[in-house]
Short mmCIF file of C-alpha atoms and ligand atoms in Angstrom, two decimals:
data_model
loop_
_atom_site.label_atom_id
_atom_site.label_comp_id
_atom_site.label_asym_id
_atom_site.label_seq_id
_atom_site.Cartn_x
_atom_site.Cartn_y
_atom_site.Cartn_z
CA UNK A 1 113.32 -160.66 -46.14
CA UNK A 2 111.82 -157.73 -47.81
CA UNK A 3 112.15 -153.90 -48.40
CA UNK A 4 110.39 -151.65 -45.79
CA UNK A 5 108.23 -149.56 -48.44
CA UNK A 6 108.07 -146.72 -45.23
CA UNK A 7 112.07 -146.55 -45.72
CA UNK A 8 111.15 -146.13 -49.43
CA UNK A 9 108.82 -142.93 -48.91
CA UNK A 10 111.63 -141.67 -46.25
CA UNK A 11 114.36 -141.52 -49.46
CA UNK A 12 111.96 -140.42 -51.58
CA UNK A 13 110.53 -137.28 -49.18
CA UNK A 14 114.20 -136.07 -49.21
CA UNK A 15 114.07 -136.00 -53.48
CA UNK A 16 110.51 -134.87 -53.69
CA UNK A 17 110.83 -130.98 -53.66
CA UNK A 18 113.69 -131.46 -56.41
CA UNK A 19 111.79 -133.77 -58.16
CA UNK A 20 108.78 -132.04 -58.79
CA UNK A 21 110.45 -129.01 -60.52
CA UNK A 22 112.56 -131.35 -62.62
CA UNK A 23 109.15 -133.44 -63.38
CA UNK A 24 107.42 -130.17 -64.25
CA UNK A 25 110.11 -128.86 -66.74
CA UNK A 26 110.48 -131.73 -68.21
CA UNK A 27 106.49 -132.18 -69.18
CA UNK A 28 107.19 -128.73 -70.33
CA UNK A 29 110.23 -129.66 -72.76
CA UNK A 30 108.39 -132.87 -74.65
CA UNK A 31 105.00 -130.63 -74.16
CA UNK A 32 107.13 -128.25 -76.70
CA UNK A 33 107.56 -131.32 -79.19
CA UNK A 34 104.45 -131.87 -79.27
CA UNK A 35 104.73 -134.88 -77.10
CA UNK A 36 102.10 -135.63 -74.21
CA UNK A 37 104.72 -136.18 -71.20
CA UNK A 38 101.93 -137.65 -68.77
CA UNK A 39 101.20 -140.59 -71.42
CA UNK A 40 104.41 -140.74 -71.54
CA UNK A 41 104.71 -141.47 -67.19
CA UNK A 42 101.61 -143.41 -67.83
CA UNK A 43 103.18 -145.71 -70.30
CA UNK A 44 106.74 -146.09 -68.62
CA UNK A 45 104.70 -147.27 -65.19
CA UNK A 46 102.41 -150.14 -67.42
CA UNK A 47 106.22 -151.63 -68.87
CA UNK A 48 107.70 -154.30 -66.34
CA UNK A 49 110.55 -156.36 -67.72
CA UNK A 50 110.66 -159.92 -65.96
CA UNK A 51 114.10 -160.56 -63.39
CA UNK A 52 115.77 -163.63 -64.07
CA UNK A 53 116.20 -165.93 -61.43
CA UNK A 54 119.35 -167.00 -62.92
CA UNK A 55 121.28 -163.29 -62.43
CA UNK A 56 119.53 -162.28 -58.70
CA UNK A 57 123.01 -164.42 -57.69
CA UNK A 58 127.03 -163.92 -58.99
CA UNK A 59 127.35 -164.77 -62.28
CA UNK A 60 130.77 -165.69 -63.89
CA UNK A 61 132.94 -166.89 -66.38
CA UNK A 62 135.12 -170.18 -67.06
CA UNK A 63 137.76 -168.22 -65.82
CA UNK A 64 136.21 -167.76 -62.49
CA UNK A 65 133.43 -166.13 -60.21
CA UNK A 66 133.82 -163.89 -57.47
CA UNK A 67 130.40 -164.23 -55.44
CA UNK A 68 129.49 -161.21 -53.25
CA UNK A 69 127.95 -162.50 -50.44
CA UNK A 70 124.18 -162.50 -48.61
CA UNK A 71 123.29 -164.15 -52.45
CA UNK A 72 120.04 -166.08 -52.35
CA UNK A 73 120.28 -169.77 -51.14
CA UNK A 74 117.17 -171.11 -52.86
CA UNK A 75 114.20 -170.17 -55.03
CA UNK A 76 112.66 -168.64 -52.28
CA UNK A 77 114.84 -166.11 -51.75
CA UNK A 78 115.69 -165.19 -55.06
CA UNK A 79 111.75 -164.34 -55.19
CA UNK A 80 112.51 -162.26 -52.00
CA UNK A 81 115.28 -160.46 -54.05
CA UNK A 82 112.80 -160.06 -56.86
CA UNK A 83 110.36 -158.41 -53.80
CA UNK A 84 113.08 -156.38 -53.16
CA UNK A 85 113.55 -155.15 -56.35
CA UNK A 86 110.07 -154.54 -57.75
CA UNK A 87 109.78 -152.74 -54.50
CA UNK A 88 112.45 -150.26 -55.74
CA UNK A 89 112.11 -149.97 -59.45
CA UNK A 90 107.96 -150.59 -59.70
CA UNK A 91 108.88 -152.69 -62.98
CA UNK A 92 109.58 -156.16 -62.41
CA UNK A 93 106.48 -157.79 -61.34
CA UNK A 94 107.32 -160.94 -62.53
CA UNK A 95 110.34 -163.59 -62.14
CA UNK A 96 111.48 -166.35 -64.72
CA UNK A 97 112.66 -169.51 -63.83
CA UNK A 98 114.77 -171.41 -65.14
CA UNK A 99 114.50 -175.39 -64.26
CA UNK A 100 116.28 -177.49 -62.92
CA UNK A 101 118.14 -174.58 -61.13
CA UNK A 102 114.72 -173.73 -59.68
CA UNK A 103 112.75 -176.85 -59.57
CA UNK A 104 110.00 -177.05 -56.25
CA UNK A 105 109.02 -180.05 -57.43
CA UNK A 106 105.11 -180.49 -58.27
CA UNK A 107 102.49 -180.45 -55.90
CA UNK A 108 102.91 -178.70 -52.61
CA UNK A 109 106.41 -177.54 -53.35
CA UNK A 110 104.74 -175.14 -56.36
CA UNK A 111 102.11 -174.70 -54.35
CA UNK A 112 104.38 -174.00 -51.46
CA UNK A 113 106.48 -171.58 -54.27
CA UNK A 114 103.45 -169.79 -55.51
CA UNK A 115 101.86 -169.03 -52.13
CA UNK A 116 105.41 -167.24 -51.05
CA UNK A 117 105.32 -165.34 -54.45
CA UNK A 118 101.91 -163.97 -54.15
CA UNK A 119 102.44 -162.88 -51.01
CA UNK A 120 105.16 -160.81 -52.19
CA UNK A 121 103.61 -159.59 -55.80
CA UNK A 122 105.42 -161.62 -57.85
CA UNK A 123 103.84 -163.43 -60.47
CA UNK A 124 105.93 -165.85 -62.73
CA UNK A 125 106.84 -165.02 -66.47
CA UNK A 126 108.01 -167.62 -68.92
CA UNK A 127 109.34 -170.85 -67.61
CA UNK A 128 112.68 -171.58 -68.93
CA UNK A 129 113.62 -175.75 -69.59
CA UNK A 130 117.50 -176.11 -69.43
CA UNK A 131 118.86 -179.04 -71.73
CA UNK A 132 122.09 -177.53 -72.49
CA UNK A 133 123.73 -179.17 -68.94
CA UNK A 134 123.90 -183.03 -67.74
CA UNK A 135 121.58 -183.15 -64.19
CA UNK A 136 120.70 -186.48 -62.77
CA UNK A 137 116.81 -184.99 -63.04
CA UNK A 138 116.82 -184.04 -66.57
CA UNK A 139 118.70 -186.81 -68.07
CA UNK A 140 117.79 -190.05 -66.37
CA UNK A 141 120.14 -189.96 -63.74
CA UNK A 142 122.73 -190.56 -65.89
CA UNK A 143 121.27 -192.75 -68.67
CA UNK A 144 121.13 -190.27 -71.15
CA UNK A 145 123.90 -187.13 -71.86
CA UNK A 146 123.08 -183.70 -73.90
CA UNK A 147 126.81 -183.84 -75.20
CA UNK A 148 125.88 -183.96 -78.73
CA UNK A 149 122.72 -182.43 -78.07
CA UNK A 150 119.25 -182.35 -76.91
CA UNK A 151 116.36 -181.96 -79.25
CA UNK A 152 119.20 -182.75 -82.43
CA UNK A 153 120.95 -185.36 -80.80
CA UNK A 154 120.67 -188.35 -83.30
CA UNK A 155 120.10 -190.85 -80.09
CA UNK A 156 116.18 -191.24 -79.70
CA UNK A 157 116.75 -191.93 -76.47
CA UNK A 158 118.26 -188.51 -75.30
CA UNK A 159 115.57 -186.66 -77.66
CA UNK A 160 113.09 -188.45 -75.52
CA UNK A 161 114.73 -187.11 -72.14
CA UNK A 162 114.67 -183.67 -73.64
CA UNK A 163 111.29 -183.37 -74.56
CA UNK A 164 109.62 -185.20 -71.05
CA UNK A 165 112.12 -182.68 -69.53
CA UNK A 166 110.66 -179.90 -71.62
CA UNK A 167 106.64 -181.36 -70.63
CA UNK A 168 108.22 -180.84 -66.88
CA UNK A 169 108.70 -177.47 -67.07
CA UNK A 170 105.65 -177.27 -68.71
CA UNK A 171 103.82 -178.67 -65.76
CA UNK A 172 105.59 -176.89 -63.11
CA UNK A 173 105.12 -173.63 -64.90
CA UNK A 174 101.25 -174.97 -64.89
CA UNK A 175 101.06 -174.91 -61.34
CA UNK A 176 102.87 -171.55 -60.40
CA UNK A 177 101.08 -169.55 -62.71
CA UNK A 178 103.23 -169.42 -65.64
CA UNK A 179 102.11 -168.63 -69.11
CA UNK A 180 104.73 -169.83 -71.34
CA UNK A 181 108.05 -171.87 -72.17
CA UNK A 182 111.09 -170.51 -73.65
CA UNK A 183 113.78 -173.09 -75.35
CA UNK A 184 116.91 -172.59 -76.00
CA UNK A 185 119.12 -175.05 -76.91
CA UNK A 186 122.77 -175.11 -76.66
CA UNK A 187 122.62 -177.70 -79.38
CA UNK A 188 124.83 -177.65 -82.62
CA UNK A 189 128.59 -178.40 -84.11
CA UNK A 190 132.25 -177.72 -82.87
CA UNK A 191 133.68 -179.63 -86.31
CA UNK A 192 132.58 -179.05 -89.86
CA UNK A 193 130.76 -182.48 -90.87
CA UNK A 194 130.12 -183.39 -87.50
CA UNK A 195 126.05 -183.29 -88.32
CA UNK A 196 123.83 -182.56 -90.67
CA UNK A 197 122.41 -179.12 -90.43
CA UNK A 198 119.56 -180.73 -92.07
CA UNK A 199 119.40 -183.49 -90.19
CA UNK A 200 119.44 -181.43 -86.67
CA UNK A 201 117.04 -178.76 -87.62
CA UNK A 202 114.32 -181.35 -88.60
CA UNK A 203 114.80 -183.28 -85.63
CA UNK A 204 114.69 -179.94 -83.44
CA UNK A 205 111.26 -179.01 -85.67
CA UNK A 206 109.59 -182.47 -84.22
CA UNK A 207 110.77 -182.31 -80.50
CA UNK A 208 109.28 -178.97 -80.44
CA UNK A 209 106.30 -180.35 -81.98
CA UNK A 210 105.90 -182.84 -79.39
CA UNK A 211 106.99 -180.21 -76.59
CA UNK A 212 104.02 -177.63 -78.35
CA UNK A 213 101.89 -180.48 -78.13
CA UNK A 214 101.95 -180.60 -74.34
CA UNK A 215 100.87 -176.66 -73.85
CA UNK A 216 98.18 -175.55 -72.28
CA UNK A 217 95.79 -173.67 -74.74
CA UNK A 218 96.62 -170.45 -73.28
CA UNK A 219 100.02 -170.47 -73.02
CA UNK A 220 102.84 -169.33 -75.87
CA UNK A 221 106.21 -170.90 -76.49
CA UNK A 222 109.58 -169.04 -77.15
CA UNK A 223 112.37 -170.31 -79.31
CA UNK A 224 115.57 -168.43 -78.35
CA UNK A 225 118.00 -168.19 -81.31
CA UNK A 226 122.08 -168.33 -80.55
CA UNK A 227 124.66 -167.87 -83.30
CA UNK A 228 127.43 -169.74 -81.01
CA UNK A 229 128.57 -170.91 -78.26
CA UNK A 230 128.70 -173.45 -76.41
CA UNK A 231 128.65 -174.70 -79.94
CA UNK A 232 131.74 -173.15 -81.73
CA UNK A 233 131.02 -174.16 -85.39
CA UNK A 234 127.16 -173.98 -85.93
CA UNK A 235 123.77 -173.52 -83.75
CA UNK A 236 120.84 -175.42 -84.53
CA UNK A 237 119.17 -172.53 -83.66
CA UNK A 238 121.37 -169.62 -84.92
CA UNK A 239 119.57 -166.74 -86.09
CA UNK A 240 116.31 -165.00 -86.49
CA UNK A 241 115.11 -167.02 -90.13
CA UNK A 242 115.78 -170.30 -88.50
CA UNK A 243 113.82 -169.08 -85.20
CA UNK A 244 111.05 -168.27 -87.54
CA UNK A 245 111.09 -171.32 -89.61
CA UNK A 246 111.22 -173.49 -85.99
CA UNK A 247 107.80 -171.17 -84.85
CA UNK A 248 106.18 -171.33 -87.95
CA UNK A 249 106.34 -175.26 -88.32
CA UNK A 250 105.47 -175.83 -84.88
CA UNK A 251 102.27 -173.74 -83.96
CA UNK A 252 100.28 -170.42 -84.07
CA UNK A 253 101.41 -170.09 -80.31
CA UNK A 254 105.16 -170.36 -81.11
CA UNK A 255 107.05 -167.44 -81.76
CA UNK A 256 110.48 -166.27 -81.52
CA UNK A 257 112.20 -164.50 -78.55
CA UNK A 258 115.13 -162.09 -79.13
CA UNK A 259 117.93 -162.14 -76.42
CA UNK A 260 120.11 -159.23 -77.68
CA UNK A 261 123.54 -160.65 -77.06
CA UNK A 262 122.63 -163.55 -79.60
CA UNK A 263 123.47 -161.17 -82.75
CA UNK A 264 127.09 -161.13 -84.45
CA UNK A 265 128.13 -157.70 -84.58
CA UNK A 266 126.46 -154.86 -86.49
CA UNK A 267 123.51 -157.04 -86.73
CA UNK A 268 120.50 -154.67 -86.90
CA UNK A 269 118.39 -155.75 -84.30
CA UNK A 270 115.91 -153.28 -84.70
CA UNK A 271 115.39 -154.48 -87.75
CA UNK A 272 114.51 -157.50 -86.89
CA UNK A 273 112.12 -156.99 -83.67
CA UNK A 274 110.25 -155.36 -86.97
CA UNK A 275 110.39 -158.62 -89.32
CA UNK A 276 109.62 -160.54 -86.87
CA UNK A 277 106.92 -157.99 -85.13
CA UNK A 278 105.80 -157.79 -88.80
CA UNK A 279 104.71 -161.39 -89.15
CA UNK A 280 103.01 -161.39 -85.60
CA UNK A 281 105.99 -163.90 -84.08
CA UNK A 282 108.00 -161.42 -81.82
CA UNK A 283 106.91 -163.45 -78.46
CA UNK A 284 109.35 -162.11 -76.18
CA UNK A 285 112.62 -160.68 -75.26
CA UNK A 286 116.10 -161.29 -72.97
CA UNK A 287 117.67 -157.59 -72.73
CA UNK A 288 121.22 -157.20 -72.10
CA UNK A 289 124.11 -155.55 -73.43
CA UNK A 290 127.09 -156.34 -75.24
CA UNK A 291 130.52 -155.45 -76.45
CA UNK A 292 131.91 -158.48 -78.21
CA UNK A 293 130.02 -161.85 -77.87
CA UNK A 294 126.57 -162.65 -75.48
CA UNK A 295 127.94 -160.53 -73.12
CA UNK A 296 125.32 -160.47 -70.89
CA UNK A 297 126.04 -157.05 -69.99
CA UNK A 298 124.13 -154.39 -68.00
CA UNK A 299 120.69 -153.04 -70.49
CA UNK A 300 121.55 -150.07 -72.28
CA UNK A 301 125.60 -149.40 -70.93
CA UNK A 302 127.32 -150.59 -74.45
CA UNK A 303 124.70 -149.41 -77.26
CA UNK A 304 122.12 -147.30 -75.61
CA UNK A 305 120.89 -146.26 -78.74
CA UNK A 306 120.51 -149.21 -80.08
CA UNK A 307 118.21 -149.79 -77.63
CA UNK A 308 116.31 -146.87 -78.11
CA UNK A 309 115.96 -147.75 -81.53
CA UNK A 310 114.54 -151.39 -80.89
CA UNK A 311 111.92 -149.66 -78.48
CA UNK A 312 111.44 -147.36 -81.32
CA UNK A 313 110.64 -150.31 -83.53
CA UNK A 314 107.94 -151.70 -81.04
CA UNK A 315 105.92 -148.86 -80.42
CA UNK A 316 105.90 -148.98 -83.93
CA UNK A 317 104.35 -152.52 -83.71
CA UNK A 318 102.26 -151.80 -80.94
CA UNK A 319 100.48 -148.28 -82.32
CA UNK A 320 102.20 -146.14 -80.09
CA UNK A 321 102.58 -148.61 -76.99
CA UNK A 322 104.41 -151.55 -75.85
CA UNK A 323 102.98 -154.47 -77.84
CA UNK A 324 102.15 -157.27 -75.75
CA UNK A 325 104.78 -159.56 -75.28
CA UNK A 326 107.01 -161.69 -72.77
CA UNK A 327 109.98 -158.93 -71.63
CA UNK A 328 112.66 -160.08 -69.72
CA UNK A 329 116.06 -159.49 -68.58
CA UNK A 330 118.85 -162.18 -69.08
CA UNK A 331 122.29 -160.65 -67.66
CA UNK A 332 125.44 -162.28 -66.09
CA UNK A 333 126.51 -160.14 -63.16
CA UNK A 334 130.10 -160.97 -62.66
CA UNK A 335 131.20 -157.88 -60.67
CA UNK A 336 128.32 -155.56 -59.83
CA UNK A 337 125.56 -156.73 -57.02
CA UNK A 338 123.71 -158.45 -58.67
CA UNK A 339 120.31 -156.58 -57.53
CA UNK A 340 122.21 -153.37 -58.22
CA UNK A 341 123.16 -154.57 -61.76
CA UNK A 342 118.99 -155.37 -62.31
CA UNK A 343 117.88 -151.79 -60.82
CA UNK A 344 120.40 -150.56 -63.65
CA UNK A 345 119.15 -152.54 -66.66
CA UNK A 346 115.73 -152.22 -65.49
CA UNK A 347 115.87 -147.85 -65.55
CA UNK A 348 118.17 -148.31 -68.88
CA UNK A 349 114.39 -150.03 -69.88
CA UNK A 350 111.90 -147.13 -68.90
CA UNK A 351 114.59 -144.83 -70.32
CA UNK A 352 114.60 -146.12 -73.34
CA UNK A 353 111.04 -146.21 -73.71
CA UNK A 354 110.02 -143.24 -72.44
CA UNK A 355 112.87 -141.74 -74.98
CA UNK A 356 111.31 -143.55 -78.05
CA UNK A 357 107.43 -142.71 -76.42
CA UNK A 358 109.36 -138.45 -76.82
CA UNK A 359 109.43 -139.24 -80.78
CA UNK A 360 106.93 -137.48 -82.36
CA UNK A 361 105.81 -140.01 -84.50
CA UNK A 362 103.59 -138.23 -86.88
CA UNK A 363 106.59 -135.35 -87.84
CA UNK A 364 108.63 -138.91 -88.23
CA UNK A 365 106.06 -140.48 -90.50
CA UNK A 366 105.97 -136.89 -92.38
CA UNK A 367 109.77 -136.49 -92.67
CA UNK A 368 109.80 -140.35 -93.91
CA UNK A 369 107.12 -140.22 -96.59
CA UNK A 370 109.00 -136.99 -98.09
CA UNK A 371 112.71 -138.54 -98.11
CA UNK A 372 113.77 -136.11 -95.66
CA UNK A 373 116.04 -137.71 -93.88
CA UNK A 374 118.22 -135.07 -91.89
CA UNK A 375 114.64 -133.72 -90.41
CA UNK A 376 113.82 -137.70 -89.59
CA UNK A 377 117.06 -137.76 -87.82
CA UNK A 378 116.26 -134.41 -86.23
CA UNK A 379 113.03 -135.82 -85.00
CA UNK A 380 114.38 -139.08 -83.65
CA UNK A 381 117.24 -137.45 -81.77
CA UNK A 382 115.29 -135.22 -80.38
CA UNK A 383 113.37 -138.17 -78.76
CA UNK A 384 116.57 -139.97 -77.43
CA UNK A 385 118.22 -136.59 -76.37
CA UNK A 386 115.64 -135.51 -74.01
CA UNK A 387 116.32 -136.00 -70.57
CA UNK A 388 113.53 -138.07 -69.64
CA UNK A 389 114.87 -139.03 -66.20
CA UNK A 390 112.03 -137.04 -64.17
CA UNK A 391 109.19 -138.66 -66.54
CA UNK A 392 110.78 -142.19 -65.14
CA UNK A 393 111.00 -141.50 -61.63
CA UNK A 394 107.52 -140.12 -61.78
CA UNK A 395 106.42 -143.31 -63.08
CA UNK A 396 108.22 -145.17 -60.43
CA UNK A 397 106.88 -142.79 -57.66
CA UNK A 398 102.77 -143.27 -58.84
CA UNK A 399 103.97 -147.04 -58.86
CA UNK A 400 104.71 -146.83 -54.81
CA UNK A 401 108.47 -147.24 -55.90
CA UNK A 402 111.47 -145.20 -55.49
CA UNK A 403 112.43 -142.00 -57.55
CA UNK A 404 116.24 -143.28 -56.91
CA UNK A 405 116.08 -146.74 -56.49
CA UNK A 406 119.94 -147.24 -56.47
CA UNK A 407 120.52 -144.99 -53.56
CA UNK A 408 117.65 -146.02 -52.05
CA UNK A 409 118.67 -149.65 -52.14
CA UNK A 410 122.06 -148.58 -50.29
CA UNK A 411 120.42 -146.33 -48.20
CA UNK A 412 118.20 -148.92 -47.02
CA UNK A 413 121.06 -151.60 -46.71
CA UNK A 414 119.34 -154.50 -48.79
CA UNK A 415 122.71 -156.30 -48.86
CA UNK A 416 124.35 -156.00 -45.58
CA UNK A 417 120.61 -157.83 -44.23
CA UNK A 418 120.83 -160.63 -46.45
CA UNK A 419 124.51 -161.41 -45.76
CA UNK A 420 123.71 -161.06 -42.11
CA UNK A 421 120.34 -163.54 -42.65
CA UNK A 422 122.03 -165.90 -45.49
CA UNK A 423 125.98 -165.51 -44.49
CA UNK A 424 128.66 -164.07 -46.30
CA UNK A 425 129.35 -166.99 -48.05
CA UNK A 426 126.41 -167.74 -49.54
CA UNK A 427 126.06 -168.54 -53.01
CA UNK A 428 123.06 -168.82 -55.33
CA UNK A 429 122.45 -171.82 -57.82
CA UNK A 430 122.62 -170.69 -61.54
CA UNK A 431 124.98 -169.51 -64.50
C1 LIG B 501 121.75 -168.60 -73.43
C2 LIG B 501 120.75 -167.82 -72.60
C3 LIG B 501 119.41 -168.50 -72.45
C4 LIG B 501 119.36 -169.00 -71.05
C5 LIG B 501 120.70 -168.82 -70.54
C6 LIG B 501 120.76 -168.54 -69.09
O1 LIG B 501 122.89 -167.83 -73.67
O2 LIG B 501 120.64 -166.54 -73.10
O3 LIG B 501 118.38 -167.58 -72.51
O4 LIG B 501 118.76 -170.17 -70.89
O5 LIG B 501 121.26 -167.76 -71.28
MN1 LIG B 502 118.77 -165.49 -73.10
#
């Protein structure tokens, strides 16, 4: 099941004429700020942000899930969904996993995994180990529980399950191609006194040493900090300083990934994708958006400024490009299609960049250095108010993908094939 790319230059025949006059004025607009508007196409088409294999299906809540239909069944077709989507958008080259919901199993399963990937363009992005749930293949069948934990738990034994679990992943992410693990953990308190924050954090530092241990010498390992939930009191992991702290004390090749929706409100973000960019330990990111808690809401439709701003912050990092590091999206789609939802947060993405790449960072640096602030302000806005849609689409189009990949999904009828192929009642495996 894939995307005819033929129907794809059909759709995008019928923009082209408007397209090209909207491309050419807006070169002309950023040209007038002293921006270069094809670095700025060439730029947006390099970026990819990774598609979660988790969110290609229904997502939900505990108060219920209403699946669409035509979801994928397996891991194989969630990497044709992927297909599908990079297809469209041009941006998401890459899929994460997260095991056990994906698990091939070693051997010719991967191999089996990585041969149907290939042959689609998809390569796989960080590997994602999942000992935040009770599954007979992650704790013993049954001999061990993560209900007070995983890496913190005070029981040896279910440490022990964590971290072979963890060395799994590892090993599976060895054979498909993958270059690096994120952990989160789900571990923590509900009750005041029910641990020691102490107590858990040092016996979270040593599984990850033992889990950083196992790593290939090329590969890079993500902790993902959590303020809450599903621990209601306290997180092990629960902000940015103990992220850091956990990276530092493990390894040179650990470094901290940034989920968005794992910031209590008015956190400044931006602020710190710079600390952290600052000390060389920003490894990666899960974009979403959010209104209240981790959300998991569509990139950019809450706070796309803040967004903006966070780009802002790593083209700072990166000299005027995107630094290298592991991008990814991590969304829940409880109502949208889920591959409609993805073509959303993915566009919200090259928006934002190519928005913050309109900055002209030199009058910023200026207007900085002399305490000007209402011309800094002048000079950022500028950047995020300039319709930047035709410098996106171009990028798409020199990337063989769609200048409206929305419309071009319906008009192609993505959906209506895979509930015809997979049923209408099919469900995927996942949050
Ligand atoms: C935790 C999280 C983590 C994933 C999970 C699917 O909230 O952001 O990144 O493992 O969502
Ligand atoms: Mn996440």
């Amino acid at each position: 099941m894939t995307i005819d790319r033929s129907r794809i230059d059909e759709e995008n025949e019928l923009r082209l004429a408007w397209h090209e006059s909207d491309l050419a004025h807006a070169l002309d607009v950023v040209g007038r700020a002293g921006v270069d508007g094809e670095a700025v196409v060439a730029e947006v088409a390099r970026f990819s942000a990774a598609a979660p294999s988790w969110a290609v299906g229904t997502g939900g809540t505990r108060f219920g899930r209403f699946p669409g239909g035509g979801e994928p069944r397996d891991t194989f077709e969630k990497i044709d969904d992927v297909a599908a989507l990079n297809a469209l958008t041009g941006a998401n080259r890459t899929v994460s996993l997260h095991v056990p919901w994906d698990d091939p199993g070693l051997g010719e399963g991967a191999a089996e995994l990585r041969r149907h990937a290939a042959e689609r363009d998809v390569g796989f992005d960080a590997m994602n180990s999942n000992t935040f749930q009770d599954n007979p293949s992650t704790t013993r069948d049954g001999a061990v529980s993560y209900k007070f934990g995983s890496l913190a738990n005070t029981d040896e034994a279910v440490r022990r399950a964590a971290i072979d679990h963890n060395h799994y992943v590892v090993d599976l992410g060895l054979e498909l191609g993958a270059k690096a693990l994120t952990v989160w953990l789900g571990d923590g308190m509900n009750h005041p006194g029910q641990a020691s924050f102490r107590g858990q954090f040092e016996r979270v530092l040593v599984g990850l040493g033992e889990i950083y241990a196992h790593l290939p010498a090329d590969w890079e390992m993500y902790t993902e900090h959590k303020p809450y939930e599903p621990a209601f009191y306290s997180s092990v992991n629960n902000d940015w300083g103990t992220s850091l702290l956990l990276a530092q004390g493990t390894g040179d090749r650990a470094k901290c990934l940034v989920d968005l929706g794992h910031h209590l409100p008015n956190t400044n973000i931006e602020q710190v994708v710079s600390r952290l960019a600052m000390v060389g330990r920003l490894g990666g990111f899960h974009f979403n958006d959010s209104k209240y808690g981790d959300d998991d809401l569509t990139v950019g439709s809450i706070t796309p400024f803040q967004l903006f701003l966070i780009v802002g912050e790593l083209l700072e990092a990166g000299g005027g490009r995107m630094p290298d590091a592991a991008y990814m999206i991590d969304e829940s789609h409880n109502l949208k299609d889920p591959l409609e939802d993805l073509i959303q947060a993915t566009d919200a993405l090259q928006v934002a960049l190519a928005q913050a790449l309109c900055v002209n960072r030199a009058d910023l640096a200026e207007a900085q250095q002399a305490n000007d602030a209402a011309r800094a302000a002048e000079v950022l806005h500028r950047g995020f108010r300039t319709d930047v849609r035709p410098l996106v689409a171009e990028a798409r189009r020199r990337n063989g993908a769609a200048l409206d990949p929305l419309a071009t999904y319906r008009a192609v009828g993505y959906r209506a094939t895979t509930i015809a192929a997979r049923g209408a009642d099919a469900v995927a495996t996942g949050l």
